[in-house]
């Protein structure tokens, strides 16, 4: 398994190490959308809050070329892109993305969670995809610029937020295979409701023993669309069997738990300790994963990052020593896992209901994100 220096933990600036949003605002100058959503459309979007279906009035963008570096920083009307059919991203998938949320606090202010981490991760992903890095402050400035233009789109209903999607794509019209010479960075945003509108619902997970999302030396540690493309067919097959998500195993031995298509996984043992697969180079380092590890260690819990063998885990679930399992990521925050199954086996985790550790972690993390509890790790950054 790879042990290259790529496996160093991502560490971007914490919130107070970044300039305040007000100081970053000039970096992506605004040309206001002359036709923003009318009241009725806006109301409908904010009442529905369906994930990733409606978008705000503006988007942020910048262009990169080898000669000019990053230029053309701007905030403008959300609109379809004009792209050559020969644009490299459409053929060779040279792209990376990020996902974070803007949360409205009780006093009306708007905050995001660990943007410095996401900035550092975007750049780590960009390096793997031979894309240019974006200065971390410009990443944060791009979020602040979008929020300055579109703050009315941050919902205030409990559990809702504005999902922010920064991404970088190769736009050069060239079918040769090499890193593209023209790149576009954009940020779009979509108002979203709570992931579990009816309360915490445990999901069932299909463990894929025939498909993998990433291999040693591949792109597993990068947040890039290709990894998601690889997960779609197994995801579809699992859905046909009645499972909500797929958990992938390592591609080398096909025995160790890695992660879901877009979420990291944790196991809670009966001694109160927790385990999560170690970052081997084929797992995406989640910001939620890292925050959960810190919160658990603050609370004095033992958290181990280690190889988790599926066979051992199945035996431990059967023996009743595994008390809880959950998945985590920005979109859902924490998803309890109630059932785990594969080609010739099926296991209910404990009694299949959300456990105490899972439930209290969810409360703790979302309380910090929504400003209902102190933020001892300097995670929250004010955007507007
Ligand atoms: C984005 C993502 C995660 C979760 O990362 P967060 O920073 O917690 O949102 C986990 N796995 C994969 C493959 C991802 O793309």
Coordinates of C-alpha atoms and ligand atoms in Angstrom, one line a residue:
X1 CA 0.0 0.0 0.0
X2 CA 1.2 3.5 -0.8
X3 CA 2.9 5.4 2.0
X4 CA 4.0 8.5 0.0
X5 CA 4.2 11.9 1.5
X6 CA 0.7 12.6 -0.1
X7 CA -0.7 10.9 3.0
X8 CA 0.3 13.8 5.2
X9 CA -2.9 15.2 6.8
X10 CA -4.4 18.2 5.1
X11 CA -4.0 21.3 7.1
X12 CA -5.2 24.6 5.8
X13 CA -5.5 27.8 7.8
X14 CA -8.0 27.9 10.7
X15 CA -10.8 30.5 10.7
X16 CA -8.9 33.2 12.6
X17 CA -5.8 32.7 10.5
X18 CA -7.8 33.9 7.5
X19 CA -8.5 37.5 6.8
X20 CA -12.1 38.5 7.6
X21 CA -14.5 38.1 4.6
X22 CA -14.9 41.9 4.4
X23 CA -11.2 42.2 3.5
X24 CA -11.5 39.6 0.8
X25 CA -14.5 41.0 -0.9
X26 CA -12.9 43.0 -3.7
X27 CA -11.2 39.9 -5.2
X28 CA -14.1 38.6 -7.3
X29 CA -15.9 41.9 -8.4
X30 CA -19.7 41.6 -8.9
X31 CA -21.7 42.2 -12.1
X32 CA -25.2 41.8 -10.7
X33 CA -27.6 39.4 -12.4
X34 CA -30.0 41.7 -14.2
X35 CA -32.7 39.0 -13.9
X36 CA -32.5 37.5 -10.5
X37 CA -35.1 34.9 -9.5
X38 CA -38.5 36.5 -9.1
X39 CA -40.3 36.3 -5.7
X40 CA -42.4 33.3 -6.7
X41 CA -39.5 31.2 -8.0
X42 CA -37.4 32.2 -5.0
X43 CA -40.2 31.3 -2.5
X44 CA -40.7 27.9 -4.3
X45 CA -37.0 27.1 -4.0
X46 CA -36.8 28.1 -0.4
X47 CA -39.9 26.1 0.5
X48 CA -38.7 22.9 -1.4
X49 CA -35.0 22.9 -0.5
X50 CA -34.4 19.8 -2.5
X51 CA -30.7 18.9 -2.7
X52 CA -28.9 20.3 -5.7
X53 CA -31.9 21.1 -7.9
X54 CA -32.1 24.9 -7.7
X55 CA -29.3 27.4 -7.8
X56 CA -28.8 31.0 -6.6
X57 CA -28.7 34.1 -8.8
X58 CA -24.9 34.2 -9.2
X59 CA -21.7 32.2 -9.7
X60 CA -18.1 33.0 -9.1
X61 CA -15.4 32.3 -11.6
X62 CA -11.8 32.8 -12.6
X63 CA -9.6 31.5 -15.5
X64 CA -6.1 30.1 -15.6
X65 CA -3.7 29.8 -18.4
X66 CA 0.1 29.0 -18.2
X67 CA 1.0 32.5 -19.5
X68 CA -1.3 34.6 -17.3
X69 CA -1.9 32.4 -14.2
X70 CA -5.2 33.0 -12.5
X71 CA -7.1 36.0 -14.0
X72 CA -10.6 37.2 -14.8
X73 CA -11.8 36.8 -11.2
X74 CA -15.5 37.8 -11.2
X75 CA -19.0 37.2 -9.8
X76 CA -21.7 37.2 -12.4
X77 CA -25.2 35.8 -13.2
X78 CA -25.6 32.0 -12.8
X79 CA -25.9 30.9 -16.4
X80 CA -25.0 28.0 -18.7
X81 CA -21.3 27.8 -19.6
X82 CA -20.1 28.2 -23.2
X83 CA -17.7 25.3 -23.7
X84 CA -16.1 23.9 -26.8
X85 CA -17.3 20.3 -27.5
X86 CA -13.6 19.5 -27.5
X87 CA -13.1 20.9 -24.0
X88 CA -10.6 18.5 -22.3
X89 CA -12.9 17.9 -19.2
X90 CA -15.6 16.4 -21.4
X91 CA -13.2 13.7 -22.7
X92 CA -10.5 13.1 -20.0
X93 CA -12.3 14.2 -16.8
X94 CA -9.6 16.6 -15.7
X95 CA -11.6 18.2 -12.9
X96 CA -11.8 18.5 -9.1
X97 CA -14.5 19.8 -6.8
X98 CA -15.3 20.7 -3.2
X99 CA -18.4 20.7 -1.1
X100 CA -19.1 22.8 1.9
X101 CA -22.1 24.6 3.5
X102 CA -23.1 28.1 4.6
X103 CA -25.1 28.0 7.8
X104 CA -27.4 30.8 9.0
X105 CA -27.1 31.5 12.7
X106 CA -29.9 32.8 15.0
X107 CA -28.6 36.4 14.7
X108 CA -28.9 36.2 10.9
X109 CA -25.1 36.0 10.2
X110 CA -23.8 33.4 7.8
X111 CA -20.9 31.1 8.5
X112 CA -19.1 28.2 7.0
X113 CA -17.1 25.3 8.5
X114 CA -13.3 24.9 8.0
X115 CA -13.0 26.7 4.7
X116 CA -9.2 26.6 5.1
X117 CA -9.3 22.8 5.1
X118 CA -11.4 22.7 1.9
X119 CA -9.0 25.2 0.3
X120 CA -6.1 22.9 1.1
X121 CA -8.0 19.8 -0.1
X122 CA -9.0 21.5 -3.4
X123 CA -5.3 22.1 -4.0
X124 CA -4.3 18.5 -3.0
X125 CA -6.9 17.2 -5.4
X126 CA -5.7 19.7 -8.1
X127 CA -2.1 18.5 -7.8
X128 CA -3.2 14.9 -8.4
X129 CA -5.2 15.9 -11.5
X130 CA -2.4 18.1 -12.8
X131 CA -4.6 21.2 -12.3
X132 CA -3.2 24.6 -11.1
X133 CA -3.5 25.4 -7.4
X134 CA -5.7 28.3 -6.3
X135 CA -4.4 30.5 -3.5
X136 CA -6.2 29.5 -0.3
X137 CA -7.3 33.1 0.4
X138 CA -8.8 33.3 -3.1
X139 CA -10.8 30.1 -2.4
X140 CA -12.2 31.7 0.7
X141 CA -12.7 35.0 -1.1
X142 CA -14.7 33.2 -3.8
X143 CA -17.1 31.9 -1.1
X144 CA -17.4 35.3 0.5
X145 CA -18.1 36.9 -2.9
X146 CA -20.9 34.5 -3.7
X147 CA -22.4 35.0 -0.2
X148 CA -22.2 38.8 -0.5
X149 CA -24.2 38.6 -3.7
X150 CA -26.6 35.7 -2.7
X151 CA -27.0 35.8 1.1
X152 CA -30.8 35.9 0.7
X153 CA -30.5 32.3 -0.5
X154 CA -29.2 31.0 2.8
X155 CA -32.3 29.3 4.4
X156 CA -33.0 29.7 8.1
X157 CA -35.2 26.7 8.6
X158 CA -33.7 24.2 11.2
X159 CA -31.2 21.9 9.6
X160 CA -31.1 23.8 6.3
X161 CA -28.1 25.5 4.7
X162 CA -26.7 26.8 1.4
X163 CA -24.6 24.1 -0.2
X164 CA -21.5 25.5 -1.9
X165 CA -19.9 23.7 -4.8
X166 CA -16.5 25.1 -5.9
X167 CA -15.0 23.2 -8.8
X168 CA -12.2 23.4 -11.4
X169 CA -12.5 22.1 -15.0
X170 CA -10.2 21.8 -18.0
X171 CA -11.8 24.0 -20.7
X172 CA -9.1 24.0 -23.3
X173 CA -10.4 22.8 -26.7
X174 CA -7.8 20.1 -27.3
X175 CA -8.1 16.3 -27.7
X176 CA -4.5 15.5 -27.1
X177 CA -3.7 13.9 -23.8
X178 CA -1.8 16.3 -21.5
X179 CA -2.7 18.7 -18.7
X180 CA -4.9 21.4 -20.3
X181 CA -3.7 24.9 -20.8
X182 CA -7.0 26.6 -20.0
X183 CA -8.7 26.0 -16.7
X184 CA -11.9 27.5 -15.2
X185 CA -12.6 27.7 -11.5
X186 CA -16.2 28.2 -10.5
X187 CA -18.4 28.3 -7.4
X188 CA -22.2 27.7 -7.6
X189 CA -24.6 27.3 -4.7
X190 CA -27.8 25.5 -3.9
X191 CA -30.1 25.9 -1.0
X192 CA -30.7 22.6 0.8
X193 CA -33.0 21.3 3.5
X194 CA -32.2 18.8 6.3
X195 CA -30.8 15.5 5.0
X196 CA -33.2 13.6 7.4
X197 CA -36.5 15.6 7.3
X198 CA -38.1 12.9 9.4
X199 CA -35.4 12.5 11.9
X200 CA -32.3 10.3 12.0
X201 CA -32.9 7.2 9.9
X202 CA -30.4 4.4 9.8
X203 CA -29.4 3.3 6.3
X204 CA -28.5 -0.1 4.9
X205 CA -25.1 -0.5 3.2
X206 CA -24.1 -2.9 0.5
X207 CA -20.4 -4.0 0.7
X208 CA -19.2 -4.3 -2.8
X209 CA -16.8 -7.2 -3.3
X210 CA -16.7 -6.9 -7.1
X211 CA -16.3 -3.2 -7.8
X212 CA -13.8 -0.7 -6.3
X213 CA -13.8 3.1 -6.4
X214 CA -10.0 3.5 -6.1
X215 CA -6.7 1.6 -6.4
X216 CA -3.2 2.2 -5.0
X217 CA -1.6 5.1 -6.8
X218 CA -5.0 6.1 -8.3
X219 CA -7.2 9.1 -7.5
X220 CA -9.0 7.8 -4.4
X221 CA -7.6 10.6 -2.2
X222 CA -8.6 13.3 -4.6
X223 CA -12.1 14.8 -4.7
X224 CA -12.7 14.3 -8.4
X225 CA -15.7 13.3 -10.5
X226 CA -14.0 10.2 -11.9
X227 CA -14.2 8.5 -8.6
X228 CA -17.9 9.2 -8.5
X229 CA -18.4 7.9 -12.0
X230 CA -16.7 4.6 -10.8
X231 CA -19.2 4.4 -8.0
X232 CA -22.4 4.9 -10.0
X233 CA -22.9 1.3 -11.3
X234 CA -22.3 -0.4 -8.0
X235 CA -24.5 2.2 -6.4
X236 CA -27.3 1.4 -8.9
X237 CA -27.0 -2.3 -8.3
X238 CA -27.1 -1.8 -4.6
X239 CA -30.2 0.4 -4.9
X240 CA -31.9 -2.4 -6.9
X241 CA -31.3 -4.7 -4.0
X242 CA -32.8 -2.2 -1.6
X243 CA -29.6 -0.7 -0.2
X244 CA -29.1 3.0 0.3
X245 CA -25.3 3.2 -0.2
X246 CA -22.3 1.1 -1.2
X247 CA -19.2 0.6 1.0
X248 CA -16.0 -0.1 -1.0
X249 CA -13.2 -2.4 0.0
X250 CA -9.5 -1.9 -0.8
X251 CA -8.7 -3.0 -4.4
X252 CA -5.4 -4.7 -3.4
X253 CA -6.7 -7.4 -1.0
X254 CA -10.5 -6.9 -1.4
X255 CA -10.7 -7.4 2.4
X256 CA -10.4 -4.0 4.1
X257 CA -13.2 -1.5 4.6
X258 CA -12.5 1.8 2.8
X259 CA -15.4 4.2 2.5
X260 CA -18.7 4.9 0.8
X261 CA -18.9 6.7 -2.5
X262 CA -18.9 10.1 -0.8
X263 CA -18.7 9.5 2.9
X264 CA -16.2 8.1 5.4
X265 CA -17.1 5.4 7.9
X266 CA -16.7 4.9 11.7
X267 CA -17.3 1.9 14.0
X268 CA -18.2 2.3 17.7
X269 CA -17.1 -0.6 19.9
X270 CA -18.6 -1.8 23.2
X271 CA -15.5 -0.5 25.1
X272 CA -16.6 3.1 24.0
X273 CA -13.7 3.4 21.6
X274 CA -14.0 4.2 17.9
X275 CA -12.3 3.1 14.7
X276 CA -12.2 4.5 11.2
X277 CA -10.1 3.3 8.2
X278 CA -6.7 4.9 8.1
X279 CA -5.9 7.2 5.2
X280 CA -4.0 4.8 3.0
X281 CA -4.0 7.0 -0.1
X282 CA -7.1 5.4 -1.6
X283 CA -9.5 7.1 0.9
X284 CA -10.7 10.7 0.6
X285 CA -9.8 12.6 3.8
X286 CA -13.2 14.1 4.9
X287 CA -13.4 17.3 6.9
X288 CA -16.3 15.8 8.8
X289 CA -14.1 12.7 9.6
X290 CA -11.3 14.9 10.9
X291 CA -13.7 17.1 13.0
X292 CA -15.3 14.0 14.5
X293 CA -11.9 12.6 15.5
X294 CA -11.1 15.8 17.3
X295 CA -14.4 16.0 19.1
X296 CA -14.2 12.4 20.2
X297 CA -10.6 12.9 21.5
X298 CA -11.7 16.1 23.3
X299 CA -14.2 14.0 25.1
X300 CA -11.5 11.6 26.1
X301 CA -12.5 8.8 23.8
X302 CA -10.1 6.4 22.2
X303 CA -10.2 6.9 18.4
X304 CA -8.0 4.6 16.2
X305 CA -7.3 5.1 12.6
X306 CA -6.5 1.6 11.4
X307 CA -7.1 -1.1 8.8
X308 CA -10.5 -2.6 9.4
X309 CA -10.9 -6.1 7.9
X310 CA -14.4 -6.9 6.8
X311 CA -14.1 -10.4 8.1
X312 CA -13.2 -9.3 11.6
X313 CA -15.9 -6.6 11.5
X314 CA -18.6 -9.2 10.5
X315 CA -17.5 -11.5 13.4
X316 CA -17.6 -8.5 15.8
X317 CA -21.0 -7.5 14.7
X318 CA -22.2 -11.1 15.1
X319 CA -20.6 -11.3 18.6
X320 CA -22.3 -8.0 19.5
X321 CA -19.1 -6.1 20.3
X322 CA -19.8 -3.5 17.6
X323 CA -22.4 -1.2 19.0
X324 CA -22.8 1.4 16.3
X325 CA -21.6 2.3 12.8
X326 CA -22.0 5.6 11.0
X327 CA -21.0 7.3 7.8
X328 CA -20.0 11.0 7.7
X329 CA -19.7 13.8 5.2
X330 CA -20.7 17.4 4.6
X331 CA -24.0 16.7 3.0
X332 CA -25.6 14.4 5.6
X333 CA -23.1 15.3 8.4
X334 CA -23.7 11.9 10.1
X335 CA -25.7 8.9 8.8
X336 CA -26.3 6.0 11.1
X337 CA -25.7 2.6 9.5
X338 CA -28.2 0.0 10.7
X339 CA -27.4 -2.9 8.4
X340 CA -24.4 -4.1 6.4
X341 CA -24.6 -6.9 3.8
X342 CA -22.7 -8.5 1.0
X343 CA -23.1 -11.2 -1.6
X344 CA -23.7 -14.1 0.9
X345 CA -24.1 -12.4 4.2
X346 CA -26.3 -9.9 6.0
X347 CA -25.7 -8.2 9.4
X348 CA -27.8 -5.9 11.6
X349 CA -25.5 -3.5 13.6
X350 CA -26.5 -4.0 17.2
X351 CA -30.3 -3.5 17.2
X352 CA -30.3 -1.5 13.9
X353 CA -31.3 1.8 15.6
X354 CA -29.2 5.0 15.8
X355 CA -26.8 4.6 18.8
X356 CA -26.0 7.1 21.5
X357 CA -22.5 8.0 20.3
X358 CA -23.8 8.6 16.7
X359 CA -26.7 10.7 17.9
X360 CA -24.7 12.9 20.3
X361 CA -21.9 13.5 17.8
X362 CA -24.5 14.6 15.3
X363 CA -25.9 17.1 17.9
X364 CA -22.5 18.3 18.9
X365 CA -21.2 19.0 15.4
X366 CA -24.4 20.6 14.1
X367 CA -24.6 22.7 17.2
X368 CA -21.2 24.1 16.4
X369 CA -22.0 24.6 12.8
X370 CA -25.3 26.5 13.6
X371 CA -23.6 28.6 16.3
X372 CA -25.5 27.0 19.2
X373 CA -22.4 25.9 21.0
X374 CA -18.8 27.3 21.4
X375 CA -16.3 26.6 18.6
X376 CA -13.2 25.6 20.5
X377 CA -11.2 24.5 17.4
X378 CA -11.6 27.8 15.4
X379 CA -13.6 26.0 12.7
X380 CA -16.3 28.5 12.0
X381 CA -15.6 31.4 9.5
X382 CA -18.1 34.2 9.1
X383 CA -19.0 34.7 5.4
X384 CA -21.7 37.3 5.7
Ligands
LIG1 C1 -16.4 14.6 -0.1 C2 -16.1 13.2 0.3 C3 -16.2 12.7 1.6 C4 -16.6 13.5 2.8 O1 -15.8 14.7 2.9 P1 -16.3 15.9 3.8 O2 -15.2 16.9 3.8 O3 -16.5 15.3 5.2 O4 -17.5 16.4 3.2 C5 -15.8 11.4 1.8 N1 -15.5 10.6 0.8 C6 -15.5 11.0 -0.5 C7 -15.2 10.0 -1.6 C8 -15.8 12.3 -0.8 O5 -15.8 12.7 -2.1

